[in-house]
């Protein structure tokens, strides 16, 4: 349906207001408008409201199908992905996940093992229409010496298809070994990565955060935290990160993931935290599928009573940048998932109520994570930009989000890609006990 090369006009495409900056059209109450989209040599050369465009004989009529920019997935763990068959989570709890993953990492994460699982994940993400992806990399010694070179090679291999970024991942107690952490920050900087830690309410949290910020400032690194992935109302490390950013005068980008406990805290505490998060210009990513899976899981004989996600509506209302992302896929932290950002958006719509009105929530899987990841022009559709978009069957939100859209067309630099999901059997030999 999409021509292989040259110039073509897609007529009657349905575009969303939140993802088409500069496109003036009579948008409907769902935020959609019909348009003609012209592609020349891999770039979008014009987007014109349908009523204003002249009928053209050679146009391809898309009959009102939704076209979205390619997705940006800003929080994943493709170094952990797909280990489930050999290392499941015994009880589905967070501690079960932590212990199982740690044991698997120590025993099995050779460069070859990590590389093959990463490549499998990236092929899925690419086929589903993702254009840029940030992964965390477990960087507990000696894993950092194995995984960072694999990441650098993988980024090279995927250049032009998926823009790959990485952030180091370790519990903040690891920062206490100052000399080692300085070395890690240097390694991350050499790989043009992002500095990341998991924050817990340890007694010396503020001091350790200062060290993290000092290293980020020294090397000019952006920051990426896992914070408060718990129902414990005493977990307020999101606020501590905002405070540390303010008193360190940090100027880089900061992304904070999870922040689950915030949803359980009293209103006054919440307001104070949100004030500080907005003032410090933190961005927050919610991981709705993982949170639904891990949070409020007790002994598996009780029914979960909360959804596990953080307060994205309240954050967005204050101008805080908010995103949703995949997080884990088929590992002890989440038994499912395939790095399909349409699935993430569909689940987020249901879990977080991204609807009635939809407003500008679609930015949370495209334009906003692109900004956080400093990817100029990604996550939007505009004249002059690269023709990277997805053509769906759905013509409305209810059509788009009710079916898996397995037959979506992914267009990269103007051409429809071959959408081949890798076969699970490829990984069988890595899963043998
Ligand atoms: Zn994560």
Coordinates of C-alpha atoms and ligand atoms in Angstrom, one line a residue:
X1 CA 0.0 0.0 0.0
X2 CA 2.9 2.4 0.8
X3 CA 5.1 3.0 -2.3
X4 CA 8.7 1.8 -2.0
X5 CA 10.3 5.1 -2.9
X6 CA 10.0 8.6 -4.3
X7 CA 7.1 10.9 -3.6
X8 CA 3.6 10.0 -2.6
X9 CA 0.5 11.6 -1.1
X10 CA -1.5 9.8 1.7
X11 CA -5.0 11.3 1.6
X12 CA -7.6 11.1 4.3
X13 CA -5.2 10.3 7.2
X14 CA -6.4 10.9 10.7
X15 CA -3.9 12.9 12.7
X16 CA -3.9 13.9 16.4
X17 CA -3.5 17.5 17.6
X18 CA -1.1 16.6 20.4
X19 CA 1.4 15.1 18.0
X20 CA 1.3 17.4 15.0
X21 CA 2.8 20.8 16.1
X22 CA 2.2 23.5 13.6
X23 CA -0.7 21.7 11.9
X24 CA -3.7 24.0 11.9
X25 CA -7.0 22.1 11.3
X26 CA -10.5 21.8 12.6
X27 CA -9.8 19.1 15.2
X28 CA -12.8 17.2 16.6
X29 CA -13.5 16.6 20.3
X30 CA -11.2 13.5 20.3
X31 CA -8.4 15.7 19.0
X32 CA -8.4 14.3 15.5
X33 CA -8.4 16.0 12.1
X34 CA -8.4 14.5 8.6
X35 CA -5.3 15.5 6.5
X36 CA -3.3 14.8 3.4
X37 CA 0.3 13.9 4.1
X38 CA 2.9 14.2 1.4
X39 CA 6.2 12.2 1.6
X40 CA 9.2 12.9 -0.6
X41 CA 12.5 11.0 -0.4
X42 CA 11.9 9.8 3.2
X43 CA 10.7 13.1 4.6
X44 CA 7.3 14.6 5.3
X45 CA 7.1 17.6 2.9
X46 CA 3.6 18.8 3.8
X47 CA 0.6 18.2 6.0
X48 CA -2.5 19.9 4.8
X49 CA -6.0 19.8 6.3
X50 CA -8.1 17.6 4.1
X51 CA -10.8 20.1 3.2
X52 CA -8.1 22.5 1.9
X53 CA -6.2 20.1 -0.2
X54 CA -6.9 19.6 -3.9
X55 CA -8.0 16.1 -5.0
X56 CA -5.1 14.3 -6.6
X57 CA -5.3 11.3 -8.9
X58 CA -2.2 9.6 -7.6
X59 CA -3.1 10.0 -3.9
X60 CA -3.4 6.8 -1.7
X61 CA -6.7 7.1 0.1
X62 CA -6.3 5.9 3.7
X63 CA -10.0 6.3 4.4
X64 CA -9.6 8.0 7.8
X65 CA -7.2 5.6 9.4
X66 CA -5.2 6.9 12.3
X67 CA -1.5 7.8 11.6
X68 CA 0.7 8.3 14.7
X69 CA 4.5 9.1 14.8
X70 CA 6.7 6.2 15.7
X71 CA 6.9 5.5 19.4
X72 CA 9.6 6.5 21.9
X73 CA 10.0 4.0 24.8
X74 CA 12.0 5.8 27.5
X75 CA 12.2 3.1 30.3
X76 CA 13.0 -0.5 29.5
X77 CA 15.3 -3.3 30.7
X78 CA 16.3 -5.2 27.6
X79 CA 19.3 -6.7 29.4
X80 CA 16.8 -8.6 31.6
X81 CA 14.3 -9.3 28.9
X82 CA 13.1 -12.8 28.1
X83 CA 14.8 -14.7 30.9
X84 CA 11.4 -15.9 32.3
X85 CA 11.5 -19.5 30.9
X86 CA 14.8 -20.2 32.8
X87 CA 14.2 -17.9 35.8
X88 CA 10.5 -17.2 36.6
X89 CA 9.4 -15.2 39.6
X90 CA 8.3 -17.8 42.2
X91 CA 5.5 -15.7 43.7
X92 CA 5.1 -12.6 41.6
X93 CA 6.4 -10.3 44.3
X94 CA 9.0 -7.5 44.0
X95 CA 11.4 -9.3 46.3
X96 CA 10.9 -12.5 44.3
X97 CA 11.8 -10.5 41.2
X98 CA 14.9 -9.0 42.7
X99 CA 16.2 -12.3 44.0
X100 CA 15.5 -14.3 40.9
X101 CA 17.0 -11.7 38.6
X102 CA 20.1 -11.3 40.7
X103 CA 20.7 -15.1 40.7
X104 CA 20.2 -15.3 36.9
X105 CA 22.5 -12.4 36.3
X106 CA 25.3 -13.9 38.4
X107 CA 25.0 -17.2 36.7
X108 CA 24.1 -16.5 33.1
X109 CA 24.7 -13.0 31.9
X110 CA 27.6 -13.5 29.5
X111 CA 28.1 -10.9 26.7
X112 CA 26.6 -13.4 24.3
X113 CA 23.6 -14.1 26.4
X114 CA 22.9 -10.4 27.0
X115 CA 23.5 -9.5 23.3
X116 CA 21.2 -12.2 21.9
X117 CA 18.3 -11.3 24.3
X118 CA 18.8 -7.6 23.6
X119 CA 18.7 -8.0 19.9
X120 CA 15.5 -10.1 20.2
X121 CA 13.9 -7.3 22.2
X122 CA 15.0 -4.6 19.7
X123 CA 13.6 -6.6 16.8
X124 CA 10.2 -6.8 18.5
X125 CA 10.2 -3.1 19.4
X126 CA 11.2 -2.1 15.9
X127 CA 8.4 -4.3 14.4
X128 CA 5.8 -2.7 16.7
X129 CA 6.9 0.8 15.5
X130 CA 9.3 2.1 18.1
X131 CA 12.0 4.4 16.9
X132 CA 13.9 5.2 20.1
X133 CA 14.4 3.3 23.3
X134 CA 16.2 3.8 26.6
X135 CA 17.2 0.7 28.5
X136 CA 18.6 0.4 32.0
X137 CA 21.6 -1.8 32.4
X138 CA 22.2 -3.7 35.6
X139 CA 25.6 -2.3 36.6
X140 CA 26.4 -4.2 39.8
X141 CA 30.0 -5.5 39.6
X142 CA 31.1 -7.3 37.5
X143 CA 28.1 -6.9 35.2
X144 CA 28.9 -3.4 34.2
X145 CA 32.1 -4.6 32.4
X146 CA 30.0 -7.1 30.4
X147 CA 26.9 -5.2 29.6
X148 CA 28.2 -1.7 28.6
X149 CA 30.4 -3.0 25.7
X150 CA 27.4 -5.1 24.6
X151 CA 25.2 -2.0 24.7
X152 CA 27.7 0.1 22.7
X153 CA 27.9 -2.6 20.0
X154 CA 24.1 -3.0 19.9
X155 CA 23.6 0.8 19.6
X156 CA 25.9 0.7 16.5
X157 CA 24.2 -2.3 15.0
X158 CA 20.7 -0.7 15.4
X159 CA 21.7 2.9 14.3
X160 CA 19.2 4.2 11.8
X161 CA 16.5 1.8 13.0
X162 CA 16.3 2.3 16.8
X163 CA 18.1 5.2 18.6
X164 CA 19.3 3.3 21.6
X165 CA 20.2 4.9 25.0
X166 CA 21.3 3.3 28.2
X167 CA 21.3 4.2 31.9
X168 CA 23.3 2.4 34.6
X169 CA 21.2 0.6 37.3
X170 CA 22.2 -0.1 40.8
X171 CA 20.8 0.3 44.3
X172 CA 21.9 3.6 45.7
X173 CA 23.8 1.8 48.5
X174 CA 26.3 1.0 45.7
X175 CA 27.2 4.7 45.7
X176 CA 28.8 4.3 49.1
X177 CA 31.8 2.7 47.4
X178 CA 32.9 6.1 46.2
X179 CA 35.9 5.1 44.1
X180 CA 34.0 2.4 42.3
X181 CA 31.0 4.7 41.6
X182 CA 33.3 7.3 40.2
X183 CA 34.7 4.7 37.9
X184 CA 31.2 3.7 36.9
X185 CA 30.2 7.3 36.1
X186 CA 33.3 7.6 34.0
X187 CA 32.4 4.4 32.1
X188 CA 28.8 5.7 31.6
X189 CA 30.2 9.0 30.3
X190 CA 32.5 7.3 27.9
X191 CA 29.5 5.4 26.4
X192 CA 27.5 8.7 26.3
X193 CA 25.0 7.0 28.6
X194 CA 22.8 8.3 31.4
X195 CA 23.6 8.0 35.1
X196 CA 20.9 6.0 37.0
X197 CA 20.3 4.5 40.5
X198 CA 17.5 3.0 42.4
X199 CA 16.7 5.1 45.5
X200 CA 15.6 3.7 48.8
X201 CA 14.9 5.4 52.1
X202 CA 18.4 4.6 53.5
X203 CA 19.6 6.8 56.4
X204 CA 22.3 8.4 54.2
X205 CA 20.0 8.9 51.2
X206 CA 20.7 12.7 50.9
X207 CA 24.4 12.3 51.1
X208 CA 24.4 9.6 48.5
X209 CA 22.1 11.6 46.2
X210 CA 24.6 14.5 46.5
X211 CA 27.3 12.1 45.2
X212 CA 25.2 11.0 42.3
X213 CA 24.5 14.6 41.3
X214 CA 28.1 15.6 41.7
X215 CA 29.2 12.8 39.3
X216 CA 26.5 13.8 36.8
X217 CA 27.6 17.4 36.9
X218 CA 31.2 16.5 36.6
X219 CA 30.6 14.4 33.5
X220 CA 27.7 16.4 32.0
X221 CA 25.3 13.4 32.3
X222 CA 21.5 13.3 32.4
X223 CA 20.0 11.4 35.3
X224 CA 17.4 8.5 35.4
X225 CA 16.1 7.2 38.7
X226 CA 13.9 4.3 39.9
X227 CA 12.1 5.7 42.9
X228 CA 9.5 4.5 45.4
X229 CA 8.5 1.3 43.6
X230 CA 6.5 0.3 46.7
X231 CA 3.3 0.8 48.6
X232 CA 5.2 2.0 51.7
X233 CA 3.9 5.6 52.4
X234 CA 7.2 6.3 54.1
X235 CA 9.0 6.1 50.7
X236 CA 9.5 9.7 49.7
X237 CA 12.6 9.5 47.6
X238 CA 10.9 11.3 44.7
X239 CA 10.8 14.4 46.9
X240 CA 14.4 13.8 48.0
X241 CA 15.5 13.7 44.4
X242 CA 13.8 17.0 43.6
X243 CA 15.3 18.6 46.7
X244 CA 18.8 17.3 45.8
X245 CA 18.4 18.6 42.3
X246 CA 17.5 22.1 43.5
X247 CA 20.2 22.4 46.1
X248 CA 22.8 21.1 43.6
X249 CA 21.7 23.5 40.9
X250 CA 21.4 20.6 38.5
X251 CA 20.8 21.7 34.9
X252 CA 20.6 18.4 33.0
X253 CA 17.4 16.3 32.3
X254 CA 16.1 14.1 35.1
X255 CA 13.7 11.2 34.5
X256 CA 12.2 9.5 37.5
X257 CA 10.4 6.1 37.1
X258 CA 7.6 4.4 39.1
X259 CA 6.9 6.8 42.1
X260 CA 4.2 4.3 43.2
X261 CA 4.1 5.2 46.9
X262 CA 3.1 8.8 46.0
X263 CA -0.4 7.5 45.2
X264 CA -0.8 6.2 48.8
X265 CA 0.4 9.3 50.6
X266 CA -1.8 12.0 52.3
X267 CA -2.8 15.0 50.2
X268 CA -0.5 17.5 51.9
X269 CA 2.5 15.4 51.5
X270 CA 1.6 14.8 47.8
X271 CA 1.2 18.6 47.2
X272 CA 4.5 19.4 48.7
X273 CA 6.3 16.7 46.6
X274 CA 4.6 17.8 43.4
X275 CA 5.6 21.4 44.0
X276 CA 9.2 20.4 44.4
X277 CA 9.1 18.0 41.4
X278 CA 7.7 20.8 39.2
X279 CA 10.2 23.4 40.5
X280 CA 13.1 21.0 39.9
X281 CA 11.8 20.2 36.3
X282 CA 11.8 16.5 36.9
X283 CA 10.1 14.3 34.3
X284 CA 8.2 11.3 35.5
X285 CA 7.6 8.0 33.7
X286 CA 4.9 5.6 34.9
X287 CA 5.2 1.9 34.1
X288 CA 1.6 0.8 34.3
X289 CA 1.9 -2.8 33.3
X290 CA 4.7 -3.7 35.7
X291 CA 3.1 -1.7 38.5
X292 CA -0.2 -3.5 38.0
X293 CA 1.7 -6.8 38.1
X294 CA 4.0 -6.2 41.1
X295 CA 2.2 -3.7 43.4
X296 CA -0.4 -4.8 45.9
X297 CA 0.5 -8.5 45.4
X298 CA 0.5 -10.1 48.8
X299 CA 0.2 -13.8 49.2
X300 CA -1.7 -14.5 45.9
X301 CA -4.8 -15.5 47.9
X302 CA -5.9 -11.9 48.2
X303 CA -7.2 -9.6 45.5
X304 CA -5.2 -6.5 44.7
X305 CA -7.0 -3.3 45.7
X306 CA -5.0 -0.5 44.0
X307 CA -3.5 -0.1 40.6
X308 CA 0.1 0.7 41.6
X309 CA 0.5 3.7 39.2
X310 CA 1.6 7.2 40.3
X311 CA -0.3 10.5 40.0
X312 CA 0.2 11.3 36.4
X313 CA -2.9 13.5 36.0
X314 CA -1.9 15.7 38.9
X315 CA 1.6 15.9 37.6
X316 CA 0.6 16.9 34.1
X317 CA -1.8 19.5 35.4
X318 CA 1.2 21.2 37.0
X319 CA 3.2 21.2 33.9
X320 CA 5.4 18.2 34.9
X321 CA 6.5 16.2 31.9
X322 CA 4.9 12.7 32.1
X323 CA 5.4 9.6 30.0
X324 CA 4.5 5.9 30.1
X325 CA 6.8 3.1 29.0
X326 CA 7.3 -0.6 28.7
X327 CA 9.6 -1.4 31.7
X328 CA 10.3 -5.2 31.9
X329 CA 9.4 -7.8 29.4
X330 CA 9.2 -11.5 30.2
X331 CA 11.4 -11.5 33.2
X332 CA 10.8 -11.9 36.9
X333 CA 9.6 -8.3 37.2
X334 CA 6.9 -8.8 34.6
X335 CA 6.0 -12.1 33.1
X336 CA 4.6 -10.6 29.9
X337 CA 5.2 -7.8 27.4
X338 CA 6.8 -7.4 24.0
X339 CA 7.9 -3.7 23.9
X340 CA 4.8 -2.8 22.0
X341 CA 4.1 0.8 22.9
X342 CA 0.6 0.6 21.5
X343 CA -0.1 -2.1 24.1
X344 CA 1.5 0.2 26.7
X345 CA -0.8 3.1 25.6
X346 CA -3.8 0.8 25.5
X347 CA -3.1 -0.5 29.1
X348 CA -2.3 3.0 30.3
X349 CA -5.6 4.3 29.0
X350 CA -7.4 1.7 31.0
X351 CA -5.3 1.7 34.2
X352 CA -4.6 5.5 34.3
X353 CA -7.7 6.8 32.6
X354 CA -6.1 8.5 29.6
X355 CA -9.6 9.1 28.2
X356 CA -12.8 11.2 28.2
X357 CA -11.1 13.5 27.2
X358 CA -8.0 12.0 25.6
X359 CA -6.5 15.5 25.6
X360 CA -2.8 15.4 24.9
X361 CA -2.1 12.0 26.6
X362 CA -0.7 10.5 23.3
X363 CA 2.4 12.7 23.9
X364 CA 3.2 10.3 26.8
X365 CA 4.4 7.6 24.3
X366 CA 6.0 9.9 21.7
X367 CA 6.7 13.6 22.0
X368 CA 7.3 13.8 25.7
X369 CA 9.8 10.9 26.1
X370 CA 11.5 12.2 23.0
X371 CA 12.1 15.6 24.8
X372 CA 13.3 13.8 27.9
X373 CA 15.7 11.8 25.8
X374 CA 16.8 14.9 23.8
X375 CA 15.7 13.5 20.5
X376 CA 15.0 16.4 18.3
X377 CA 11.9 16.1 16.2
X378 CA 11.1 12.5 17.3
X379 CA 7.6 11.7 18.5
X380 CA 5.8 14.2 16.3
X381 CA 4.7 14.6 12.7
X382 CA 5.6 17.8 11.0
X383 CA 6.6 19.1 7.6
X384 CA 10.3 18.8 7.2
X385 CA 10.6 15.9 9.6
X386 CA 11.6 12.3 8.9
X387 CA 8.7 10.2 7.6
X388 CA 8.6 7.8 10.5
X389 CA 5.0 6.9 11.3
X390 CA 2.5 4.1 11.9
X391 CA -0.6 3.5 9.9
X392 CA -3.3 1.8 11.9
X393 CA -6.6 0.2 11.0
X394 CA -8.5 2.1 13.7
X395 CA -10.2 5.4 12.8
X396 CA -11.1 6.4 16.3
X397 CA -9.8 5.8 19.8
X398 CA -12.3 3.1 20.5
X399 CA -11.3 1.3 17.3
X400 CA -7.6 1.8 17.8
X401 CA -7.5 0.6 21.4
X402 CA -9.9 -2.4 21.2
X403 CA -7.8 -4.6 18.9
X404 CA -4.1 -5.4 19.0
X405 CA -3.6 -3.8 15.5
X406 CA -1.2 -6.6 14.6
X407 CA -1.5 -5.6 11.0
X408 CA -0.4 -2.0 11.5
X409 CA 2.0 -0.6 8.8
X410 CA 5.2 0.9 10.1
X411 CA 6.8 3.4 7.8
X412 CA 10.5 4.5 8.4
X413 CA 12.0 7.2 6.2
X414 CA 9.1 7.0 3.9
X415 CA 9.1 3.2 3.4
X416 CA 7.0 0.4 4.9
X417 CA 9.3 -1.9 6.9
X418 CA 9.1 -5.6 7.0
X419 CA 7.4 -6.3 10.3
X420 CA 8.9 -9.6 11.4
X421 CA 8.5 -10.5 15.1
X422 CA 11.3 -12.8 16.2
X423 CA 10.3 -16.4 17.0
X424 CA 10.5 -17.3 20.7
X425 CA 12.2 -20.6 19.7
X426 CA 15.3 -18.6 18.8
X427 CA 15.9 -18.2 22.5
X428 CA 15.3 -21.9 23.5
X429 CA 19.0 -22.8 23.7
X430 CA 19.7 -19.9 26.1
X431 CA 16.9 -21.1 28.4
X432 CA 18.3 -24.6 29.0
X433 CA 18.9 -25.2 32.7
Ligands
LIG1 ZN1 12.5 -0.2 35.5

